[in-house]
mmCIF file with all atom_site columns, C-alpha atoms in Angstrom:
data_model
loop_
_atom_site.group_PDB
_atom_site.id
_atom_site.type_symbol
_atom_site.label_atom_id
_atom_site.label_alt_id
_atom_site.label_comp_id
_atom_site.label_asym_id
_atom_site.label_entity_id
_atom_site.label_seq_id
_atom_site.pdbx_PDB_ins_code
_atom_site.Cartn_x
_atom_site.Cartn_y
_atom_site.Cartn_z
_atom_site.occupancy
_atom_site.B_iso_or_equiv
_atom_site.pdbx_formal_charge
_atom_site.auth_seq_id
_atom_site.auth_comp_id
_atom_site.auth_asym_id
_atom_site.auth_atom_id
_atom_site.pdbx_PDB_model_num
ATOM 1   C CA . UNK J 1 1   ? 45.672  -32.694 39.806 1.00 0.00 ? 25  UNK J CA 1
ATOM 2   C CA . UNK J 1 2   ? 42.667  -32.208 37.673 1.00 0.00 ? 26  UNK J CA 1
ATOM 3   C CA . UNK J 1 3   ? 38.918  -33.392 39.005 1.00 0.00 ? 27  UNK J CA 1
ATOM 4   C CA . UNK J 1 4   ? 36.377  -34.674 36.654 1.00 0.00 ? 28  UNK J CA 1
ATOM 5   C CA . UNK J 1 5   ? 34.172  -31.330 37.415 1.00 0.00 ? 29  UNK J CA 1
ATOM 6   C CA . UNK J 1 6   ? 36.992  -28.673 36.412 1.00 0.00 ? 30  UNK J CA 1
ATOM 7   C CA . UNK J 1 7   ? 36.136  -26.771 33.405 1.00 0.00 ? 31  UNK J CA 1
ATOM 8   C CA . UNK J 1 8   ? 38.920  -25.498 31.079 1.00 0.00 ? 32  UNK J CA 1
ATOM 9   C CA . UNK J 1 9   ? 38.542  -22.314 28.792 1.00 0.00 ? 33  UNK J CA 1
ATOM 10  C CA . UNK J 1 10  ? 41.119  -21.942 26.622 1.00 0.00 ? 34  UNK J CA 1
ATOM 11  C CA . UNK J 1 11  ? 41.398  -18.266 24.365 1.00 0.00 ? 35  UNK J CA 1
ATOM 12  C CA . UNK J 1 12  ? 42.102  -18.322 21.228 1.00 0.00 ? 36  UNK J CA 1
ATOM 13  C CA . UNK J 1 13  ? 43.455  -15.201 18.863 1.00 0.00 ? 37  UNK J CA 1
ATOM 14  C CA . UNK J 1 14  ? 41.123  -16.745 15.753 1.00 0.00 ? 38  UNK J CA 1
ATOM 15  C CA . UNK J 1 15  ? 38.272  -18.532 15.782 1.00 0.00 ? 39  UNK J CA 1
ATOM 16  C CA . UNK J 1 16  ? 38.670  -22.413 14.317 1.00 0.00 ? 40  UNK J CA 1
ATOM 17  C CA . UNK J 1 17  ? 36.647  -22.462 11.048 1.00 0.00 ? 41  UNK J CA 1
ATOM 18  C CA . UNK J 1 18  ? 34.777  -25.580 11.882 1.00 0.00 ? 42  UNK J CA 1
ATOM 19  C CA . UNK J 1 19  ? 33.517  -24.302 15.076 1.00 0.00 ? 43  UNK J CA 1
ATOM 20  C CA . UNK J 1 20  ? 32.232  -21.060 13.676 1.00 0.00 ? 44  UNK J CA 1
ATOM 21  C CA . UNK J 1 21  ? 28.871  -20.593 12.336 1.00 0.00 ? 45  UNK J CA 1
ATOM 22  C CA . UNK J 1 22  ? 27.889  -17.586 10.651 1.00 0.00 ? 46  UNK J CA 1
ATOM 23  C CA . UNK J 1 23  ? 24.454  -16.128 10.237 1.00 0.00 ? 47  UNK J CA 1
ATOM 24  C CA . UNK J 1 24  ? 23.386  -13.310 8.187  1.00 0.00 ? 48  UNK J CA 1
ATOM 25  C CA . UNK J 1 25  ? 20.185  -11.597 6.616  1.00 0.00 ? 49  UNK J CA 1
ATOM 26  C CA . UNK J 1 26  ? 22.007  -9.478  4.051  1.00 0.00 ? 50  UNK J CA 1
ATOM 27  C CA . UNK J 1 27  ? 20.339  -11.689 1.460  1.00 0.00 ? 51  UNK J CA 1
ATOM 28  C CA . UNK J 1 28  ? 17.085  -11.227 2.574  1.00 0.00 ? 52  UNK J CA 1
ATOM 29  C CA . UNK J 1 29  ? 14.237  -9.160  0.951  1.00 0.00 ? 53  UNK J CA 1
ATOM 30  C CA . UNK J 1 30  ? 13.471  -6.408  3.445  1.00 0.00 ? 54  UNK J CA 1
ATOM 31  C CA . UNK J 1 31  ? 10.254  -6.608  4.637  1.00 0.00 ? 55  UNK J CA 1
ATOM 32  C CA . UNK J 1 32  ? 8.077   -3.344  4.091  1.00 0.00 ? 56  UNK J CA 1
ATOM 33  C CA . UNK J 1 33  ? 6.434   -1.755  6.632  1.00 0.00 ? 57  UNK J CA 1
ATOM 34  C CA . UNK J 1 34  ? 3.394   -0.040  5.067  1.00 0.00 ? 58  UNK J CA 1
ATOM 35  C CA . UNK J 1 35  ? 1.209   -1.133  2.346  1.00 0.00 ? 59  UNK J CA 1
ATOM 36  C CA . UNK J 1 36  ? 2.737   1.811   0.013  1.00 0.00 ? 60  UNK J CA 1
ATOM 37  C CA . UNK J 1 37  ? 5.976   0.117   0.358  1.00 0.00 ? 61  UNK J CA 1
ATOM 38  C CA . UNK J 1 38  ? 4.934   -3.376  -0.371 1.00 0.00 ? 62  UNK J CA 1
ATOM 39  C CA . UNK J 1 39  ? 2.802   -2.655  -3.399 1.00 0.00 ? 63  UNK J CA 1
ATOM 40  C CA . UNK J 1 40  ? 5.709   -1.550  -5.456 1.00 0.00 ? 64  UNK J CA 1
ATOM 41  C CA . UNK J 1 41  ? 7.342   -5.369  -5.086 1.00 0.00 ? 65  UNK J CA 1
ATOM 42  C CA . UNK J 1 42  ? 5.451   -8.033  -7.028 1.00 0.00 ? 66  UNK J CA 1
ATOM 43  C CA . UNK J 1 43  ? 6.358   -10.597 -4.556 1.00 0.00 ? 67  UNK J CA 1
ATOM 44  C CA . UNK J 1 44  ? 4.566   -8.642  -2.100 1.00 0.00 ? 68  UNK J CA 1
ATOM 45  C CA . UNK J 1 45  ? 1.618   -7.764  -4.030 1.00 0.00 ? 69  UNK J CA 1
ATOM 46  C CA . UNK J 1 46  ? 1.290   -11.426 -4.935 1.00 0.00 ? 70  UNK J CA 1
ATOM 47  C CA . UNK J 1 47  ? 1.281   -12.699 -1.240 1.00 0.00 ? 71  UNK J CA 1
ATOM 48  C CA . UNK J 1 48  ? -1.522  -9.697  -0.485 1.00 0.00 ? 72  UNK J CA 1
ATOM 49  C CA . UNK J 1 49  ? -3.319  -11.392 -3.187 1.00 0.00 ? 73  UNK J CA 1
ATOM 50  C CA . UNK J 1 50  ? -3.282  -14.582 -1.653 1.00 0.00 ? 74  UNK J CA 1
ATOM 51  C CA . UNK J 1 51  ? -4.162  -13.157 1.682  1.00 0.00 ? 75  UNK J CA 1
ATOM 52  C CA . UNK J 1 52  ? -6.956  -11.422 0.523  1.00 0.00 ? 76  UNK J CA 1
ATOM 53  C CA . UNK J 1 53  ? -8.139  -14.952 -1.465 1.00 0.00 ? 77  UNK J CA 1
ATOM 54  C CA . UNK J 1 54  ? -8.438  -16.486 1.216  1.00 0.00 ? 78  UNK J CA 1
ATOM 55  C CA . UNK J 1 55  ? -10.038 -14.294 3.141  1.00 0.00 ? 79  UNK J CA 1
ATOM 56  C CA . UNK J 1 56  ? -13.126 -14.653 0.950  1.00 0.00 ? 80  UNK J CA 1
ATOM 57  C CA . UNK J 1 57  ? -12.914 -17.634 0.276  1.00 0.00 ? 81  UNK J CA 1
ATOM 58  C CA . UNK J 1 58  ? -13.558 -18.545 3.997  1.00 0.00 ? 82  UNK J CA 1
ATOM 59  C CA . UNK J 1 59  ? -16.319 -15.551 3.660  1.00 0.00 ? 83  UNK J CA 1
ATOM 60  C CA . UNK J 1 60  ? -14.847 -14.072 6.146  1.00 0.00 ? 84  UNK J CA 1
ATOM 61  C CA . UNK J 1 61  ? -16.617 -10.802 5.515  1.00 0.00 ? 85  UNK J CA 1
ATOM 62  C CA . UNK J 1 62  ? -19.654 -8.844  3.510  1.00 0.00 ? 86  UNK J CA 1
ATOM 63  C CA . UNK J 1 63  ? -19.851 -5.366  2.187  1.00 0.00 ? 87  UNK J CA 1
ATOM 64  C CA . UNK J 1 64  ? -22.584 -3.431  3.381  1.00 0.00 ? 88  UNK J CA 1
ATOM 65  C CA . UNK J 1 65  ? -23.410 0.114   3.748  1.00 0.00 ? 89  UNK J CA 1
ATOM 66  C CA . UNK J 1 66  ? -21.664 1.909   6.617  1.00 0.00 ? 90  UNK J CA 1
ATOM 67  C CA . UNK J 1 67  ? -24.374 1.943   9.174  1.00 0.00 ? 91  UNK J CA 1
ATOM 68  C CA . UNK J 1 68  ? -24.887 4.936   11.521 1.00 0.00 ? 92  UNK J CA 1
ATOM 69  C CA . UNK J 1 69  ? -24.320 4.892   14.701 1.00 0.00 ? 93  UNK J CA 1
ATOM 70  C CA . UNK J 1 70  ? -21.008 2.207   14.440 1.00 0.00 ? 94  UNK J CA 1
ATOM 71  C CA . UNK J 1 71  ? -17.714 1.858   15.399 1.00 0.00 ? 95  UNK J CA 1
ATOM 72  C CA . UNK J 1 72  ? -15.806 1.009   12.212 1.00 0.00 ? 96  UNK J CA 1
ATOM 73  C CA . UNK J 1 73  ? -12.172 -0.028  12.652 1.00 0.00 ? 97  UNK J CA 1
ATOM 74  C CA . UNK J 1 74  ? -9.456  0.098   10.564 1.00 0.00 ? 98  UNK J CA 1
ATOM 75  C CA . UNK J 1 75  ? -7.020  -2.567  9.074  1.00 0.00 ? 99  UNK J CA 1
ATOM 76  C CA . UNK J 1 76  ? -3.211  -3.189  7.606  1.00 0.00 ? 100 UNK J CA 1
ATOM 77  C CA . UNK J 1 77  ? -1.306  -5.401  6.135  1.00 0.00 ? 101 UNK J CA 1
ATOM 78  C CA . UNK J 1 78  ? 1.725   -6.821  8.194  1.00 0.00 ? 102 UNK J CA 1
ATOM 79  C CA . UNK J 1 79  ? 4.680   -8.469  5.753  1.00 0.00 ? 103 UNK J CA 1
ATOM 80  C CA . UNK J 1 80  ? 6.830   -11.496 6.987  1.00 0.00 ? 104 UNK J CA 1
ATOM 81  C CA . UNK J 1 81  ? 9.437   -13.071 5.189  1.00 0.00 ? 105 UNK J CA 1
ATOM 82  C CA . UNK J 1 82  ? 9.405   -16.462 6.209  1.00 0.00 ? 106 UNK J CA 1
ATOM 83  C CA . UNK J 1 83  ? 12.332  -18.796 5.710  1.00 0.00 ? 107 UNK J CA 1
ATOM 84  C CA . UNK J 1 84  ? 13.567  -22.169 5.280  1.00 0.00 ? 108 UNK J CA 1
ATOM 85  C CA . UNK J 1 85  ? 15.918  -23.941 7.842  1.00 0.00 ? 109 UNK J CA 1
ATOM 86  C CA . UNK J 1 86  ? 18.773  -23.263 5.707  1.00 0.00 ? 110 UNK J CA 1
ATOM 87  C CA . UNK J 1 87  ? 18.324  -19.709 6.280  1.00 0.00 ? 111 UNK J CA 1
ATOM 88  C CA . UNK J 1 88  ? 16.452  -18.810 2.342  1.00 0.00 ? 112 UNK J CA 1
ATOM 89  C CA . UNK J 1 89  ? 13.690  -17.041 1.448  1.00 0.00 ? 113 UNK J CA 1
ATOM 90  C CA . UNK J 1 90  ? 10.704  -19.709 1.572  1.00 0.00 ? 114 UNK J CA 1
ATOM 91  C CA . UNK J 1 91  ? 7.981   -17.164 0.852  1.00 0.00 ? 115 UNK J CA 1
ATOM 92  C CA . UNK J 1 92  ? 6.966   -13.757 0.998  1.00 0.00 ? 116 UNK J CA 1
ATOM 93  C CA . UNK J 1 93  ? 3.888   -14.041 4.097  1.00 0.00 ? 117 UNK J CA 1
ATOM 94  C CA . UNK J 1 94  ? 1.382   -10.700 4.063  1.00 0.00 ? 118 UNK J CA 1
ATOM 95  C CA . UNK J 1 95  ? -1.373  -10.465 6.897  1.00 0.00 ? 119 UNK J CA 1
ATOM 96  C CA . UNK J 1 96  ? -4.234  -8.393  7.049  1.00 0.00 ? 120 UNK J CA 1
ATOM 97  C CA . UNK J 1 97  ? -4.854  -7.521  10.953 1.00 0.00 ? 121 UNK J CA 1
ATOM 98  C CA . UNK J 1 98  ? -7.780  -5.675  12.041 1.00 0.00 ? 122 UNK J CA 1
ATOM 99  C CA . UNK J 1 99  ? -6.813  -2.576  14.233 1.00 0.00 ? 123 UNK J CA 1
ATOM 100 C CA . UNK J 1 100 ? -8.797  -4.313  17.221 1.00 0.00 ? 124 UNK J CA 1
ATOM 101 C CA . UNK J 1 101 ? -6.984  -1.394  19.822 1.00 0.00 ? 125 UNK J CA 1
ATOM 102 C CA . UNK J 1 102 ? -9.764  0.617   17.989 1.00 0.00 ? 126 UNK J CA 1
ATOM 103 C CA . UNK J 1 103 ? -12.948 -1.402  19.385 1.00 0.00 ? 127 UNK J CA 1
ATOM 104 C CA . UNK J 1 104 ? -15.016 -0.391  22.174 1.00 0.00 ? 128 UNK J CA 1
ATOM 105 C CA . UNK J 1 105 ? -15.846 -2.199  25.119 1.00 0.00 ? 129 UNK J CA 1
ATOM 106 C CA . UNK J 1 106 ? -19.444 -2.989  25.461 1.00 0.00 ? 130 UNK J CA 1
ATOM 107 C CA . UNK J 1 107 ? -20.510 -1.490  21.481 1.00 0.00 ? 131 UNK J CA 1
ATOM 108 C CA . UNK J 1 108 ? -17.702 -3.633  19.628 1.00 0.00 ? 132 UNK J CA 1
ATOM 109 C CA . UNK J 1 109 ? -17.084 -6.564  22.024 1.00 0.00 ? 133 UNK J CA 1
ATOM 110 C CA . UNK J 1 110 ? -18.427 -7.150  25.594 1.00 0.00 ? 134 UNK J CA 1
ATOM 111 C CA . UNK J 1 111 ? -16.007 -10.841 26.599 1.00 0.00 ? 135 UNK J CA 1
ATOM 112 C CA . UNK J 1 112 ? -12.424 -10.797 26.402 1.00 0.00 ? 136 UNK J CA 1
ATOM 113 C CA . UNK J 1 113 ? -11.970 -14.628 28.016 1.00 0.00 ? 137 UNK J CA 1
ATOM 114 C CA . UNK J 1 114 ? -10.121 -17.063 25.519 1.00 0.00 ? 138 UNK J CA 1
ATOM 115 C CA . UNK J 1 115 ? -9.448  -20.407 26.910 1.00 0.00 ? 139 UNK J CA 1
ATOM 116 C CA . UNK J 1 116 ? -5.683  -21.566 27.116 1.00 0.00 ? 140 UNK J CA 1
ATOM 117 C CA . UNK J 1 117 ? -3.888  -24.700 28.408 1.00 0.00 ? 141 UNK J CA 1
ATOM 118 C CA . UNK J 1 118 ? -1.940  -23.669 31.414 1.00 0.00 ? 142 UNK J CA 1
ATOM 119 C CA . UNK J 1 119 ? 2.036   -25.508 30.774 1.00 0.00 ? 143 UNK J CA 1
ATOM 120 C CA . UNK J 1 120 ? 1.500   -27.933 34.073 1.00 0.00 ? 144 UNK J CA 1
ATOM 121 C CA . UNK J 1 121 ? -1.736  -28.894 33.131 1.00 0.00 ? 145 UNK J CA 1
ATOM 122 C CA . UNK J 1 122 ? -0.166  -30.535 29.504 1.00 0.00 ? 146 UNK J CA 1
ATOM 123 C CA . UNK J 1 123 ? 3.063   -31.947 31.688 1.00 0.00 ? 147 UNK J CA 1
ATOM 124 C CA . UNK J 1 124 ? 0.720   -33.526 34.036 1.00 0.00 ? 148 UNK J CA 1
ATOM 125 C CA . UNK J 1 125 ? -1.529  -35.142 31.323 1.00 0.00 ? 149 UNK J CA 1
ATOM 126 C CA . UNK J 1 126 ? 1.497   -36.173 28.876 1.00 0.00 ? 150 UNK J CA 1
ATOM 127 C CA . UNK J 1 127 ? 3.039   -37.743 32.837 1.00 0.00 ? 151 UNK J CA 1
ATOM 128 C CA . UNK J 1 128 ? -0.495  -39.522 32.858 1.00 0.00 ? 152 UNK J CA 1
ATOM 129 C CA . UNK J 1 129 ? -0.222  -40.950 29.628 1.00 0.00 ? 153 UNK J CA 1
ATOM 130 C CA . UNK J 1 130 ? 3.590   -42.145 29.732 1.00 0.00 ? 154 UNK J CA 1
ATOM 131 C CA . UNK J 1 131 ? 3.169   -44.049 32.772 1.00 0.00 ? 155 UNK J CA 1
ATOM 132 C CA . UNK J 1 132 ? -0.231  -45.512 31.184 1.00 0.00 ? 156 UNK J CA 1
ATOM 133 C CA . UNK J 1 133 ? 1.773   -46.275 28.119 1.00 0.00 ? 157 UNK J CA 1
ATOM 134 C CA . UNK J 1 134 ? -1.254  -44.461 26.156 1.00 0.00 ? 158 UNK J CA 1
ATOM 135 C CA . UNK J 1 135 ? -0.618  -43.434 22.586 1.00 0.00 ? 159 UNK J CA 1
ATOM 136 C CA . UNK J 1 136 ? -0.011  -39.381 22.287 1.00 0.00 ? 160 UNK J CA 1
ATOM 137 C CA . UNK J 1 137 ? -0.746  -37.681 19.184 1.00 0.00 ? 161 UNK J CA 1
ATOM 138 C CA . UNK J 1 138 ? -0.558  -34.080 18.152 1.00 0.00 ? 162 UNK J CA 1
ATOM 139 C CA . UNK J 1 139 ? -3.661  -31.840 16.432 1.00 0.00 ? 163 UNK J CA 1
ATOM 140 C CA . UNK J 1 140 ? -2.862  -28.954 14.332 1.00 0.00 ? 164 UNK J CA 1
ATOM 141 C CA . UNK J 1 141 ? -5.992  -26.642 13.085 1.00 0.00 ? 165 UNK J CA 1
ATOM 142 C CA . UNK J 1 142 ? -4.709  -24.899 10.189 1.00 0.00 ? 166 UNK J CA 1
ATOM 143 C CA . UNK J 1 143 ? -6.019  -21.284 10.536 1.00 0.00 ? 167 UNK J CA 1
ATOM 144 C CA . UNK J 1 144 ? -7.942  -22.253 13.704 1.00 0.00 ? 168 UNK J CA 1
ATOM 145 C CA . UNK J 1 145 ? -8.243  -18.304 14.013 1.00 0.00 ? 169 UNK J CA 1
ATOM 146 C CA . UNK J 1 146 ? -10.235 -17.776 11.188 1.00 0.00 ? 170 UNK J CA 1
ATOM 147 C CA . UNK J 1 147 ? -12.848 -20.925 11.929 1.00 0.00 ? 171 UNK J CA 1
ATOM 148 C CA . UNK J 1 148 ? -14.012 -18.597 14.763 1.00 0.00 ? 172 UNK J CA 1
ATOM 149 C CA . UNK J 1 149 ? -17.596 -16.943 14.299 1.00 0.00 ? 173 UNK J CA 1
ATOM 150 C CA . UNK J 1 150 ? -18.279 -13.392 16.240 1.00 0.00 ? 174 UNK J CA 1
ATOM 151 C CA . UNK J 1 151 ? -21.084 -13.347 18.410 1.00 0.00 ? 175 UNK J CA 1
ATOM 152 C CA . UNK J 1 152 ? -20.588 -9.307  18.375 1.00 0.00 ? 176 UNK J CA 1
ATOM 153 C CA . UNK J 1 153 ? -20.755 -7.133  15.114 1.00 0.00 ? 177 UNK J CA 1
ATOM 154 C CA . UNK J 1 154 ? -17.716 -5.612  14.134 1.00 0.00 ? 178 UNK J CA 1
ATOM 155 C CA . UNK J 1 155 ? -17.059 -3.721  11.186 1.00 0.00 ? 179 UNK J CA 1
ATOM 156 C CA . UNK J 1 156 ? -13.986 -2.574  9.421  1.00 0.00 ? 180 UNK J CA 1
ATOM 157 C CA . UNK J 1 157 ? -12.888 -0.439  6.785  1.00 0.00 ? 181 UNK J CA 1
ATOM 158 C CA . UNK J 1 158 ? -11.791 -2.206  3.091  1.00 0.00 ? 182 UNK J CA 1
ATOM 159 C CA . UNK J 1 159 ? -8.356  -3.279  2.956  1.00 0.00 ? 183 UNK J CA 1
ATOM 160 C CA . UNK J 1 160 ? -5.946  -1.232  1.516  1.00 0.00 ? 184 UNK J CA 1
ATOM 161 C CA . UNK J 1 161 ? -5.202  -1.883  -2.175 1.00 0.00 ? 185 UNK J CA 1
ATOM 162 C CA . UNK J 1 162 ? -8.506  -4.201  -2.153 1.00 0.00 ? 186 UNK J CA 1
ATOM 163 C CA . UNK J 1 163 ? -11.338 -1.139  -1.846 1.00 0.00 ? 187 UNK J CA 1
ATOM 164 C CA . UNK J 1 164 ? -14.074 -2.787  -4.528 1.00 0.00 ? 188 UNK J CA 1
ATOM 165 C CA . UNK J 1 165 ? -14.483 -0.701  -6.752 1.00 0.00 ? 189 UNK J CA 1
ATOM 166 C CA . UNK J 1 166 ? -18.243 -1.030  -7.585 1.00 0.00 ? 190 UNK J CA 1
ATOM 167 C CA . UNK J 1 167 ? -18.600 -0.241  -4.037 1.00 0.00 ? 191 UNK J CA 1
ATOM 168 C CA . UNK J 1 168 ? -15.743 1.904   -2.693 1.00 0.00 ? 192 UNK J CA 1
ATOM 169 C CA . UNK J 1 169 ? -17.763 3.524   0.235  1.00 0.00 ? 193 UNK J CA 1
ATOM 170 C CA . UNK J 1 170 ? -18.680 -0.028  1.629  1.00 0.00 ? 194 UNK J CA 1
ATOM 171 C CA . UNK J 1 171 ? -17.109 -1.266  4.565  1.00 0.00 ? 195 UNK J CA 1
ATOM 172 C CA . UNK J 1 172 ? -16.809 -5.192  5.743  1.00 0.00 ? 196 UNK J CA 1
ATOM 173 C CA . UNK J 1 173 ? -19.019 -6.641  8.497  1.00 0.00 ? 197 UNK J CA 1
ATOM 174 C CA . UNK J 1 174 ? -16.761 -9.617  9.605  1.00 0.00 ? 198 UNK J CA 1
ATOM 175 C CA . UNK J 1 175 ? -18.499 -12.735 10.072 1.00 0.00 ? 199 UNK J CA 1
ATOM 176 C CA . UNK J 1 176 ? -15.639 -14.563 10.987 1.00 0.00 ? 200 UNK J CA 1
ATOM 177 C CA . UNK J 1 177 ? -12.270 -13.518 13.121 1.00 0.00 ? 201 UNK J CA 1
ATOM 178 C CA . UNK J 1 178 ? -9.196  -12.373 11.834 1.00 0.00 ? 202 UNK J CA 1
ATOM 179 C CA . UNK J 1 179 ? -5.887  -10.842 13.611 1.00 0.00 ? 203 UNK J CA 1
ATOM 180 C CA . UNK J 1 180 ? -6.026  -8.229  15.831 1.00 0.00 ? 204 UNK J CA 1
ATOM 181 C CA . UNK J 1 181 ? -9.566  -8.017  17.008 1.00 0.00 ? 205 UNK J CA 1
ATOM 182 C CA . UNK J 1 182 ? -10.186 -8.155  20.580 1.00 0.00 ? 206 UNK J CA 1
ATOM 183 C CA . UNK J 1 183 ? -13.241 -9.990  20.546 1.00 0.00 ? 207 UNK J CA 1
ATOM 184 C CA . UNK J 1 184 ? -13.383 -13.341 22.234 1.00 0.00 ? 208 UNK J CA 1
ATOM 185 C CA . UNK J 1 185 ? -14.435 -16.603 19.483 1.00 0.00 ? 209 UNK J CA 1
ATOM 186 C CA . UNK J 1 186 ? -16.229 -19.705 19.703 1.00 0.00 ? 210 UNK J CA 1
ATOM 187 C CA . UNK J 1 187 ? -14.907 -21.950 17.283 1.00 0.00 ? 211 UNK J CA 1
ATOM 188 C CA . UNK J 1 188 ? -14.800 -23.922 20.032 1.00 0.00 ? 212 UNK J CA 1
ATOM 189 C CA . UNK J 1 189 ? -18.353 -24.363 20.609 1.00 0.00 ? 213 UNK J CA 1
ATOM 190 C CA . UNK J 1 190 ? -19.293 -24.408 17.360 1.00 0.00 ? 214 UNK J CA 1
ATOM 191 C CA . UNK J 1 191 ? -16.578 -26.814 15.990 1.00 0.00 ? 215 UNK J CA 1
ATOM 192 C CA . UNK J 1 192 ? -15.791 -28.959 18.523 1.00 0.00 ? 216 UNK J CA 1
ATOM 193 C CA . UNK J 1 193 ? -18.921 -29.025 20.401 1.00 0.00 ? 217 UNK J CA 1
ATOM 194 C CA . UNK J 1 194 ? -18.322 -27.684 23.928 1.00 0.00 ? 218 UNK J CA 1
ATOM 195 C CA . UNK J 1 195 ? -17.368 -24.529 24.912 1.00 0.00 ? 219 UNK J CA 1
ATOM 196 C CA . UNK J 1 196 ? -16.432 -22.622 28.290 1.00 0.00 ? 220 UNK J CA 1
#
């Protein structure tokens, strides 16, 4: 006799092709790990390119003179391929990240605190609005990183590959955030109008 709960497992020698999937990278671009590497592809030095657009295009820094008396931290590029559902290249992503484990507490950054949703507080206010039948929406802030201002100073050497070359000694005082600093931001406060 056979109960509805009983599970049956039944071994096969070969798999059956239409309940196989298989998955594999071997197509994939490999993605470099230094910005030596990546400079000899032209996909790569293309999505550095755009990176670095970007970056000042949201003035996200200024050259000065290296002050005295400064901690200046370093940077590097980080390379992603990113893909498409289907499993093919979509684009070739590089990132330039700040070496933030470099700062100093109390010259560099003195506030570590960044505000995050805690996963019961969203399940009790998505509960809230179900059984209120209100309407629930979803907000996406493209970049919301880099929208953050510094209240500390923090400077950082020139990118690699992007060292201006009217003023190769220069270094960047970041005005705005980018990955891998430790300092806490308020684009919160300054966008949105509140702040914690």
């Amino acid at each position: 006799m056979v109960h509805a709960n009983q599970r049956f497992f039944i071994l096969l020698d070969t798999p059956v092709p239409q309940y196989c999937l298989q998955i594999t990278n071997d197509e994939l671009p490999s993605e470099p790990t230094s910005y030596p590497e990546a400079s000899k592809d032209p996909q790569w030095r293309h999505a550095m390119a755009e990176e670095f657009n970007a970056l000042l295009k949201n003035h996200t820094w200024s050259l000065i003179p290296p002050p005295s008396n400064c901690n200046i931290i370093g940077c590097k590029w980080v390379y992603k391929v990113k893909q498409k559902s289907d499993g093919s290249v979509e684009r070739f992503k590089a990132r330039l990240v700040a070496k933030g484990h470099h700062q100093q507490e109390g010259l560099d950054y003195d506030d570590t605190f960044s505000p995050v949703v805690k996963p019961q507080t969203i399940r009790i206010v998505l509960s809230l609005a179900l059984s209120k039948e209100w309407p629930i929406m979803q907000l996406d802030v493209k970049n919301a990183f880099f929208h953050g201002t510094l209240n500390e100073e923090v400077y950082m050497l020139q990118p690699p590959g992007f060292v201006d070359p009217l003023y190769p000694s220069h270094v960047c005082r970041l005005r705005k955030a980018i990955y891998g600093l430790v300092s806490k931001l308020q684009w919160l406060s300054s966008s949105l109008g509140f702040s914690f």
